[in-house]
Structures are given as C-alpha cells and as structure tokens.
PDB file of C-alpha atoms in Angstrom:
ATOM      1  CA  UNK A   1    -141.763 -81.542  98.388  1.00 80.00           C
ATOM      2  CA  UNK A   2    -138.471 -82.921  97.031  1.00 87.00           C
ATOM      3  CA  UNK A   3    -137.785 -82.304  93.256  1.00 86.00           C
ATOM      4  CA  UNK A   4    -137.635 -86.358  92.629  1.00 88.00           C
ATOM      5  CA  UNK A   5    -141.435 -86.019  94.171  1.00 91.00           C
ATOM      6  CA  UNK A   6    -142.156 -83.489  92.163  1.00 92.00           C
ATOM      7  CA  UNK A   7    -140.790 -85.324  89.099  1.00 93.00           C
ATOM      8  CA  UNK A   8    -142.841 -88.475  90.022  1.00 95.00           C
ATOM      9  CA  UNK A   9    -146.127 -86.395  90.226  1.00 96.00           C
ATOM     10  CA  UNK A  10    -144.998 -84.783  86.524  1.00 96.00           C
ATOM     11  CA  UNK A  11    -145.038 -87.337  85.063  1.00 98.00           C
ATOM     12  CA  UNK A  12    -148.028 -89.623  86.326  1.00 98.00           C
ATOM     13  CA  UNK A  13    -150.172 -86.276  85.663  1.00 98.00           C
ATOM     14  CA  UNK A  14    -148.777 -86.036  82.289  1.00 98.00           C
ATOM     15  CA  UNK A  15    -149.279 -90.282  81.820  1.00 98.00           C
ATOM     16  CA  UNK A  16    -153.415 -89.515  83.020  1.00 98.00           C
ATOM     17  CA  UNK A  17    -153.423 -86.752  80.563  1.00 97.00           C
ATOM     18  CA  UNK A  18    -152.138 -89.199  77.544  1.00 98.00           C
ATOM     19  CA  UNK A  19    -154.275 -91.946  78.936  1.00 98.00           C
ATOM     20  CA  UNK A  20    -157.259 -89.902  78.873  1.00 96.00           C
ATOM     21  CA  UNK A  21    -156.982 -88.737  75.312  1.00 95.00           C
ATOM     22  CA  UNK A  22    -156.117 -91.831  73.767  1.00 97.00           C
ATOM     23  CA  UNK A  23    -159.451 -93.651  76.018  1.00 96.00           C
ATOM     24  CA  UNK A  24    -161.508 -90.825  74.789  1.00 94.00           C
ATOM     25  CA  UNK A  25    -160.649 -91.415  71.212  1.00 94.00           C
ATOM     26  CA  UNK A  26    -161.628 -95.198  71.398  1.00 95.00           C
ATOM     27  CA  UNK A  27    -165.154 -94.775  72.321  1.00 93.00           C
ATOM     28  CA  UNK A  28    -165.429 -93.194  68.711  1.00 92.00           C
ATOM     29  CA  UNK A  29    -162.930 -93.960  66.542  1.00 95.00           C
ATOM     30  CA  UNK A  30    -164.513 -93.377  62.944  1.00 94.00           C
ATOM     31  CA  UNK A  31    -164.902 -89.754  64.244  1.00 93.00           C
ATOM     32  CA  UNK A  32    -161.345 -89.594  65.236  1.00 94.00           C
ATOM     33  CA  UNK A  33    -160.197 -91.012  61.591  1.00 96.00           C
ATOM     34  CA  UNK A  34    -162.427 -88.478  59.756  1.00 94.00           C
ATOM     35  CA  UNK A  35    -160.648 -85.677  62.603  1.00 92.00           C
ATOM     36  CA  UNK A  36    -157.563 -86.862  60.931  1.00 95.00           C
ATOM     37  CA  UNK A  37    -158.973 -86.555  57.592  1.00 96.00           C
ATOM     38  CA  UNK A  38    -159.746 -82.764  58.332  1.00 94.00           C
ATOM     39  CA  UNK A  39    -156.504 -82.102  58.301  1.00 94.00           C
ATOM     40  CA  UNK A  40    -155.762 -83.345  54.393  1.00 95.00           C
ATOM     41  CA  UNK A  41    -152.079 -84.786  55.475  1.00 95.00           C
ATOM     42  CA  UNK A  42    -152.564 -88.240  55.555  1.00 96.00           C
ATOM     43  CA  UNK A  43    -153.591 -90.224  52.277  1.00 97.00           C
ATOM     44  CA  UNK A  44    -156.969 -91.499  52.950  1.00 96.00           C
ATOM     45  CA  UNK A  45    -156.476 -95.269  52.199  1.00 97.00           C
ATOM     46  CA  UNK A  46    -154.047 -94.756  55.454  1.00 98.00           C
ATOM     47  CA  UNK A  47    -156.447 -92.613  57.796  1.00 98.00           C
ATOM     48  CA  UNK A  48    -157.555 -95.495  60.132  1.00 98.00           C
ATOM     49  CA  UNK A  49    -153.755 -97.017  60.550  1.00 98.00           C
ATOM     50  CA  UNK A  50    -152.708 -93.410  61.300  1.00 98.00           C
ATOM     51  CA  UNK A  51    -155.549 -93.212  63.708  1.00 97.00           C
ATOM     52  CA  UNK A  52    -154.830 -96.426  65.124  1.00 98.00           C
ATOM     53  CA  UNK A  53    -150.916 -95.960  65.731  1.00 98.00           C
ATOM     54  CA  UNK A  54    -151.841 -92.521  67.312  1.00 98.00           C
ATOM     55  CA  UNK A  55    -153.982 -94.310  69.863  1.00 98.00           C
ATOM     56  CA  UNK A  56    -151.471 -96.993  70.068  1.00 98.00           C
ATOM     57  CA  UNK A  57    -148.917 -94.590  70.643  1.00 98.00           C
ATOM     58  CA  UNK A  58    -150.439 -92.872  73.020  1.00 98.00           C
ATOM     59  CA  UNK A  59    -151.349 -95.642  75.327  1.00 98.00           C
ATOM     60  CA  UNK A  60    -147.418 -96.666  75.078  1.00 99.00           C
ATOM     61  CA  UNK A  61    -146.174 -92.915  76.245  1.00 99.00           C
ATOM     62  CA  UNK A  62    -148.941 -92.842  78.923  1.00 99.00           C
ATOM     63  CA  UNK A  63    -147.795 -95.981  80.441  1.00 99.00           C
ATOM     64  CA  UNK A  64    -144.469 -95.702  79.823  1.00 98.00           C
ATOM     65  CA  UNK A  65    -144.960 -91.944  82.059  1.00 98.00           C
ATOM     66  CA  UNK A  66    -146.757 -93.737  84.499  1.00 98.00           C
ATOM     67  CA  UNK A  67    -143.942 -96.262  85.760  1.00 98.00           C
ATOM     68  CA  UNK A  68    -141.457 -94.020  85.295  1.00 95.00           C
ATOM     69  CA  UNK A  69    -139.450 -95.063  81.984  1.00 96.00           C
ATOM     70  CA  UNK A  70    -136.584 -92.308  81.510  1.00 94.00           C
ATOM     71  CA  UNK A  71    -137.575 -92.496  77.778  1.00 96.00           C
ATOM     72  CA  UNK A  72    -141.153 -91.176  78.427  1.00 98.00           C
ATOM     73  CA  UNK A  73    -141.066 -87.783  78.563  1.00 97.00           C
ATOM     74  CA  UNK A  74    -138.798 -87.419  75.424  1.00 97.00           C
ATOM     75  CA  UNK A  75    -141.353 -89.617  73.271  1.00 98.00           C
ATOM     76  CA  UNK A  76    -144.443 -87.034  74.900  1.00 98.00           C
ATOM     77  CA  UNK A  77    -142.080 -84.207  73.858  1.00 98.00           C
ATOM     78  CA  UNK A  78    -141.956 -85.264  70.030  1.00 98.00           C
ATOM     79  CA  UNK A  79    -145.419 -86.378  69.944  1.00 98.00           C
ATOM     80  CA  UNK A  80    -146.467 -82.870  71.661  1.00 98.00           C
ATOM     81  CA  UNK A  81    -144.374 -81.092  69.207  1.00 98.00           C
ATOM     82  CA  UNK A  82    -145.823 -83.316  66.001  1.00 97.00           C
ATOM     83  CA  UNK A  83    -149.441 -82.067  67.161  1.00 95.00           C
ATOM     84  CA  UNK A  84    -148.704 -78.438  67.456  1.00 96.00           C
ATOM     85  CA  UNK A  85    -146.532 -78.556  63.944  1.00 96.00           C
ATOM     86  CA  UNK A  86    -150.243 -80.374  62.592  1.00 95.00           C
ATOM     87  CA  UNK A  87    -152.509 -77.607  64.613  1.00 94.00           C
ATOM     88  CA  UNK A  88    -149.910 -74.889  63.281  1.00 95.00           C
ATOM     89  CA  UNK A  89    -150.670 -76.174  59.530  1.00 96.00           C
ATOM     90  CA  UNK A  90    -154.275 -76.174  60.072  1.00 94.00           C
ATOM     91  CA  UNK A  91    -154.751 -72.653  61.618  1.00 95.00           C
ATOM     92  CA  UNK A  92    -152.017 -71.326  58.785  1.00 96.00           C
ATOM     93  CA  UNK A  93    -154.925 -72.716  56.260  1.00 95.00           C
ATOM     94  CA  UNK A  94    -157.786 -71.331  58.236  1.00 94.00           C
ATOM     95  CA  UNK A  95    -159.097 -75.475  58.457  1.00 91.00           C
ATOM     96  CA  UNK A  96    -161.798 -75.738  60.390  1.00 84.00           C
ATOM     97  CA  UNK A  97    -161.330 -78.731  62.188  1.00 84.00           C
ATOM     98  CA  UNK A  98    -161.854 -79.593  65.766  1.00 81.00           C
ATOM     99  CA  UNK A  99    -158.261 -80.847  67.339  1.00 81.00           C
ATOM    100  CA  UNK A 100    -159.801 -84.303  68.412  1.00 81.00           C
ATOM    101  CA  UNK A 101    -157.465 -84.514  71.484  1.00 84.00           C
ATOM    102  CA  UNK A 102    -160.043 -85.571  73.738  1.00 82.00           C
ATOM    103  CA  UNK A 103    -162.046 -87.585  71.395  1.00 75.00           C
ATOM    104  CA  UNK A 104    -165.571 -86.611  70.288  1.00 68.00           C
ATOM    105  CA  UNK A 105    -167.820 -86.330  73.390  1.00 64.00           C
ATOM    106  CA  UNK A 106    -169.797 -83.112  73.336  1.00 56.00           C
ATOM    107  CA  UNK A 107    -168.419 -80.877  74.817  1.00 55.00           C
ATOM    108  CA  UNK A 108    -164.785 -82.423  74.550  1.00 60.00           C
ATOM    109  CA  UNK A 109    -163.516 -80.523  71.452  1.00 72.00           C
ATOM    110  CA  UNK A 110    -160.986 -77.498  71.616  1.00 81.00           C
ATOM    111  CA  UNK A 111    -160.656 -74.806  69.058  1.00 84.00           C
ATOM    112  CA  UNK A 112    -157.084 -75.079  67.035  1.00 87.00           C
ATOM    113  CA  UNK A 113    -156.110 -72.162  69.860  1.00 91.00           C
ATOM    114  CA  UNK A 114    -157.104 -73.769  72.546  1.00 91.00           C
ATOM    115  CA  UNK A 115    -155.733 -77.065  71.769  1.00 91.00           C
ATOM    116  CA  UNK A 116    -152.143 -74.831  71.160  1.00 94.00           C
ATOM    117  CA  UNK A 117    -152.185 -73.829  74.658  1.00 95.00           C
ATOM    118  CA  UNK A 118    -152.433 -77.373  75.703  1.00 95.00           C
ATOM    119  CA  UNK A 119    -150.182 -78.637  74.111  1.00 96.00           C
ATOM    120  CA  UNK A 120    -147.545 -75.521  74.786  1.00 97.00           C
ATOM    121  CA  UNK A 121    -148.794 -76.540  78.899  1.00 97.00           C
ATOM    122  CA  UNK A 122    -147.898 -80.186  78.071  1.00 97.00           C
ATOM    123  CA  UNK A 123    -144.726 -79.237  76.760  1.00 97.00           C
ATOM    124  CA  UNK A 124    -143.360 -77.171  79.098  1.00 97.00           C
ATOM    125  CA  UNK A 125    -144.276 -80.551  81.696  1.00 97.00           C
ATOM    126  CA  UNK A 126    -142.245 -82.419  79.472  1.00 97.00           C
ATOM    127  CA  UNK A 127    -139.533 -80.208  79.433  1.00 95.00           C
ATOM    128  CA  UNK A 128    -139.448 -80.103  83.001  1.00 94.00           C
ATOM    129  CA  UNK A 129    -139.225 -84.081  83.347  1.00 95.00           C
ATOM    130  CA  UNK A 130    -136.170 -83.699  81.246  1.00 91.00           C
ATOM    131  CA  UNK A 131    -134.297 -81.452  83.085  1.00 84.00           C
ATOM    132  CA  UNK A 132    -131.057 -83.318  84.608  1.00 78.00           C
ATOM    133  CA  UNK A 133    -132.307 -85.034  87.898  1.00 71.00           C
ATOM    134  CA  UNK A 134    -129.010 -83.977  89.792  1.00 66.00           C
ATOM    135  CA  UNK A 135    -127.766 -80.433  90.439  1.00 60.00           C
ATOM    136  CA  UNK A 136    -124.078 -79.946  88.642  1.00 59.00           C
ATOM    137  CA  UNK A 137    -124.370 -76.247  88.947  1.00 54.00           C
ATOM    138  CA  UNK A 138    -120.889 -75.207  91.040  1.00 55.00           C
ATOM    139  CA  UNK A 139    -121.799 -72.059  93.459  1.00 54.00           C
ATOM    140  CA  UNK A 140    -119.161 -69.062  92.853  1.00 55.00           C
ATOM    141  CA  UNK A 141    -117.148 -70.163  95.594  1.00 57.00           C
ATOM    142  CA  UNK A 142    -116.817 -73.690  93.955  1.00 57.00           C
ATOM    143  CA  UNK A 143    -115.685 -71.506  90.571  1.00 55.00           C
ATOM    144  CA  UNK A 144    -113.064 -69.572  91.976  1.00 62.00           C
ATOM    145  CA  UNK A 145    -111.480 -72.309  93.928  1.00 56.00           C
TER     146      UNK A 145
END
C-alpha cells in the first residue's frame, strides 16, 4: 500500500470517526449541553451555542477529512488536543462526568480514561496525516557527497 493510500485511508477513517460523534450528539442534544455543563467551564447562558459550534465544528473537520482538505488534520489536531486539556481538568477535579464523545446512547459513554485513550489514538492519526507527504531525508551517501 503506498503511503499517499495510506494517507487517504487516515484520514477518511479519522473524517467517519468525527462524523460519527458529532451525528451521535444530535439525536440528543439537551443531554450533550448539560455534558458540557458537567464540566463547569462554560457560563451557562452560553452552554447550547458552545454545544452547537462543537457539533458544527465537528461536521466541518469531518468533511473537510473526508475530501481531503490539507487543513483537516491540523483543525482535528487542535480540537483533539482542546478535549483532552477539558478531560485533563475534569479528572484533575475528580468530576464525574461522562465525556459525551459519542453522544448519549446507552451504552455510548466512556469513562474520562477511556475517552483519554481515544483521543491520544486520534491524535497520533492526526499526527501522522501531518507528516510531510514527500521524503527529503538524504541517505549517508547523499551527505557525504
């Protein structure tokens, strides 16, 4: 399989995984608000915009992975990174509050941990998609000539 293949298939798996959670949060979003709530970090007259932009958000990244927009991955990086600095808060207060990255199906909720290792998965994708598409590195023959 050829690395641009590879890429490709990155980053349409990563786009399903965005899609998914940002679907899975519309079929309840008053539970996804009052997930956000949990968390204390957003003033509460501003819970259901914040909840809103996150789907929104996530929609954009997921289709912006699946055709192939060069900004993608970068955008899933700092989102990525935003939830595990907002998981890392909760844990350090001992919340407990379900992650709400899947939505609120039974069944669908992760532990603070387990939504960590997710996310740490889903970053190391995104690194990966960012990693320079052409190979610069010079052999040692190539150096010492």
């Amino acid at each position: 399989m050829s690395r641009e293949t590879s890429r490709r298939l990155g980053a349409v798996g990563l786009g399903m995984v965005f899609l998914w959670a940002a679907v899975a949060k519309l079929f309840d979003v008053s539970d996804f608000i009052d997930t956000i709530g949990g968390y204390g970090l957003v003033w509460e007259p501003l819970l259901g915009l914040a909840a809103w932009g996150l789907i929104v958000v996530e929609l954009i990244i997921a289709a912006a992975l699946l055709i192939g927009r060069d900004w993608a991955p970068r955008m899933a990086s700092v989102l990525v990174l935003v939830f595990l600095v907002v998981l890392g808060y909760g844990i350090a207060l001992g919340l407990d509050v379900e992650c709400g990255c899947f939505g609120s199906e039974e069944g669908s909720g992760l532990s603070p941990w387990q939504a960590v290792g997710v996310d740490c998965g889903l970053l190391v994708v995104c690194c990966c998609l960012q990693w320079p598409k052409t190979d610069n590195a010079k052999t040692g023959e190539e150096l010492q000539s």
